[in-house]
Amino acid sequence: MPERSEPVYDPLEPGEGEAIAPTGQGGPMDLALDEAESLEKALGDAPTGPGPQDKPRSLWSDAWHQLRRNPVFLISSLMILFLVIISIWPQLIASGDPLQCDLSKSQQGSSPGHPFGYDTQGCDVYTRTVYGARASITVGVCATLGAAFLGSLLGGLAGFFGGWGDALLSRVADIFFGIPVVLGGLVFLSVVTSTTVWPVVGFIVLLGWPQIARIGRGSVITAKQNDYVQAARALGAGNGRMMLRHVAPNAIAPVIVVATIALGTYIALEATLSFLGVGLRPPTVSWGIDISNAASQIRNAPHMLLWPAGALSLTVLAFIMLGDAVRDALDPKLR
């Protein structure tokens, strides 16, 4: 009768319930065991559920997260903050009176306490440059808010409901697009005798809303075709609820970008109209008025033109830089 052969013990094939013990000789088997223990420890220390850092960010929080790391946004925001502060409280950095002039100092250069010199009337150019920010910022901000509100409201309603209202708005907007801005300002503002900023603001809103209305209309048409809007409609949500809760929050981003960039354009438009004599008028202090007065004396006293024109250029540049940074943060296609 043949003898039964004893099973050969193989340490690489442990039986059930047996563990592989390290050999202590540093071979490939011990190396594999060390790697397995390291992997087990790493998996044991890893979080098993979603933590606070895994919470998805919304469009606005993600945009703010990106803006805080954008040097263009930080620089332009600091410049705009400084301009807003001096437009509200110009006496913080300018103690003089912009309307107090001395003809004996006409077109004189810089002197102690008057770093920008004097203009043709003997007024301090530094003081007038500081106080000129108030009119420009006021016109730019008010005109932008008015055009953004009117344009987004009309464009949003036309894009959401469509029909004959959408067609009528599109044709009216085309008519306003065909009006040259400078020529329209010369005609419209030449009959206005007010010396305040409100006629200029009204004119800019009148010609500025069609651009924002067209952007808002297209954004609303895109947003209302999304699945969550169709689901809300299927659940019985009314037009007002869908417009305010679902469509508007997801369609307002392009309007904000266009309005931010347009703000700098509106400031430059106000200066242009004031330069031509139909915008702001004395005694209002404006960069456009000072540039107009200094244009004929550019050879004799270039400092009269340099400082208000430089302040205007920096202001427009700051708002355009801010608009570009906001556009990059809110547009997913540019990331």
Tab-separated table of N, CA and C in Angstrom, residues 83-84 87-88 131-146 196-198 200-202 204-205 263 266-267 270 280 284-285 287 315 319:
chain	number	residue	atom	x	y	z
A	83	LEU	N	-10.373	106.430	-4.953
A	83	LEU	CA	-11.148	107.436	-5.692
A	83	LEU	C	-12.508	107.687	-5.051
A	84	VAL	N	-13.141	106.625	-4.582
A	84	VAL	CA	-14.444	106.795	-3.933
A	84	VAL	C	-14.302	107.581	-2.641
A	87	SER	N	-13.692	111.206	-3.428
A	87	SER	CA	-14.873	111.848	-4.004
A	87	SER	C	-15.915	112.167	-2.934
A	88	ILE	N	-15.950	111.371	-1.863
A	88	ILE	CA	-16.885	111.637	-0.765
A	88	ILE	C	-16.304	112.660	0.202
A	131	TYR	N	-11.096	117.480	-6.286
A	131	TYR	CA	-12.541	117.686	-6.233
A	131	TYR	C	-13.225	117.238	-7.523
A	132	GLY	N	-12.496	117.178	-8.631
A	132	GLY	CA	-13.093	116.723	-9.880
A	132	GLY	C	-13.482	115.258	-9.868
A	133	ALA	N	-12.890	114.468	-8.954
A	133	ALA	CA	-13.254	113.051	-8.865
A	133	ALA	C	-14.702	112.867	-8.449
A	134	ARG	N	-15.242	113.806	-7.665
A	134	ARG	CA	-16.614	113.659	-7.172
A	134	ARG	C	-17.609	113.635	-8.325
A	135	ALA	N	-17.511	114.567	-9.257
A	135	ALA	CA	-18.461	114.622	-10.367
A	135	ALA	C	-18.315	113.402	-11.271
A	136	SER	N	-17.091	113.004	-11.567
A	136	SER	CA	-16.887	111.878	-12.472
A	136	SER	C	-17.379	110.574	-11.864
A	137	ILE	N	-17.051	110.331	-10.595
A	137	ILE	CA	-17.498	109.099	-9.946
A	137	ILE	C	-19.016	109.084	-9.799
A	138	THR	N	-19.605	110.238	-9.462
A	138	THR	CA	-21.063	110.308	-9.311
A	138	THR	C	-21.765	109.995	-10.622
A	139	VAL	N	-21.301	110.609	-11.706
A	139	VAL	CA	-21.915	110.349	-13.009
A	139	VAL	C	-21.732	108.887	-13.403
A	140	GLY	N	-20.521	108.351	-13.232
A	140	GLY	CA	-20.274	106.975	-13.634
A	140	GLY	C	-21.103	105.976	-12.857
A	141	VAL	N	-21.152	106.108	-11.538
A	141	VAL	CA	-21.875	105.144	-10.713
A	141	VAL	C	-23.383	105.248	-10.940
A	142	CYS	N	-23.920	106.467	-10.914
A	142	CYS	CA	-25.369	106.634	-11.087
A	142	CYS	C	-25.823	106.203	-12.481
A	143	ALA	N	-25.059	106.560	-13.503
A	143	ALA	CA	-25.428	106.151	-14.856
A	143	ALA	C	-25.350	104.642	-15.023
A	144	THR	N	-24.359	104.017	-14.418
A	144	THR	CA	-24.236	102.558	-14.519
A	144	THR	C	-25.374	101.853	-13.804
A	145	LEU	N	-25.714	102.318	-12.596
A	145	LEU	CA	-26.827	101.710	-11.870
A	145	LEU	C	-28.145	101.881	-12.621
A	146	GLY	N	-28.371	103.078	-13.168
A	146	GLY	CA	-29.605	103.303	-13.911
A	146	GLY	C	-29.691	102.467	-15.170
A	196	THR	N	-26.169	120.754	-12.834
A	196	THR	CA	-25.971	119.566	-12.012
A	196	THR	C	-25.567	118.382	-12.892
A	197	VAL	N	-25.317	117.249	-12.246
A	197	VAL	CA	-24.873	116.062	-12.971
A	197	VAL	C	-26.041	115.249	-13.532
A	198	TRP	N	-27.279	115.538	-13.119
A	198	TRP	CA	-28.390	114.656	-13.458
A	198	TRP	C	-28.783	114.673	-14.922
A	200	VAL	N	-26.749	114.839	-17.429
A	200	VAL	CA	-25.746	113.967	-18.050
A	200	VAL	C	-26.023	112.513	-17.690
A	201	VAL	N	-26.377	112.264	-16.429
A	201	VAL	CA	-26.702	110.895	-16.012
A	201	VAL	C	-27.900	110.371	-16.794
A	202	GLY	N	-28.937	111.198	-16.930
A	202	GLY	CA	-30.113	110.773	-17.674
A	202	GLY	C	-29.812	110.468	-19.128
A	204	ILE	N	-26.904	109.465	-20.412
A	204	ILE	CA	-26.115	108.229	-20.503
A	204	ILE	C	-26.998	107.008	-20.278
A	205	VAL	N	-27.936	107.103	-19.331
A	205	VAL	CA	-28.865	105.985	-19.107
A	205	VAL	C	-29.734	105.765	-20.341
A	263	LEU	N	-18.846	101.256	-16.766
A	263	LEU	CA	-18.712	102.362	-15.824
A	263	LEU	C	-17.543	103.262	-16.196
A	266	TYR	N	-18.488	105.288	-19.233
A	266	TYR	CA	-19.394	106.401	-18.927
A	266	TYR	C	-18.638	107.590	-18.336
A	267	ILE	N	-17.622	107.314	-17.524
A	267	ILE	CA	-16.810	108.414	-16.968
A	267	ILE	C	-16.084	109.140	-18.094
A	270	GLU	N	-18.620	111.289	-19.987
A	270	GLU	CA	-18.928	112.542	-19.285
A	270	GLU	C	-17.828	113.575	-19.506
A	280	LEU	N	-21.156	118.729	-18.063
A	280	LEU	CA	-21.166	119.518	-16.836
A	280	LEU	C	-20.659	120.922	-17.130
A	284	THR	N	-19.590	123.718	-11.494
A	284	THR	CA	-19.262	122.333	-11.174
A	284	THR	C	-17.805	122.052	-11.534
A	285	VAL	N	-17.096	121.395	-10.652
A	285	VAL	CA	-15.693	121.055	-10.881
A	285	VAL	C	-15.646	119.691	-11.555
A	287	TRP	N	-13.198	117.099	-14.399
A	287	TRP	CA	-11.962	116.898	-15.154
A	287	TRP	C	-12.138	117.304	-16.609
A	315	THR	N	-8.494	106.657	-13.696
A	315	THR	CA	-9.818	106.244	-13.229
A	315	THR	C	-10.481	105.300	-14.219
A	319	PHE	N	-11.373	101.059	-13.644
A	319	PHE	CA	-12.668	100.395	-13.808
A	319	PHE	C	-12.630	99.356	-14.929
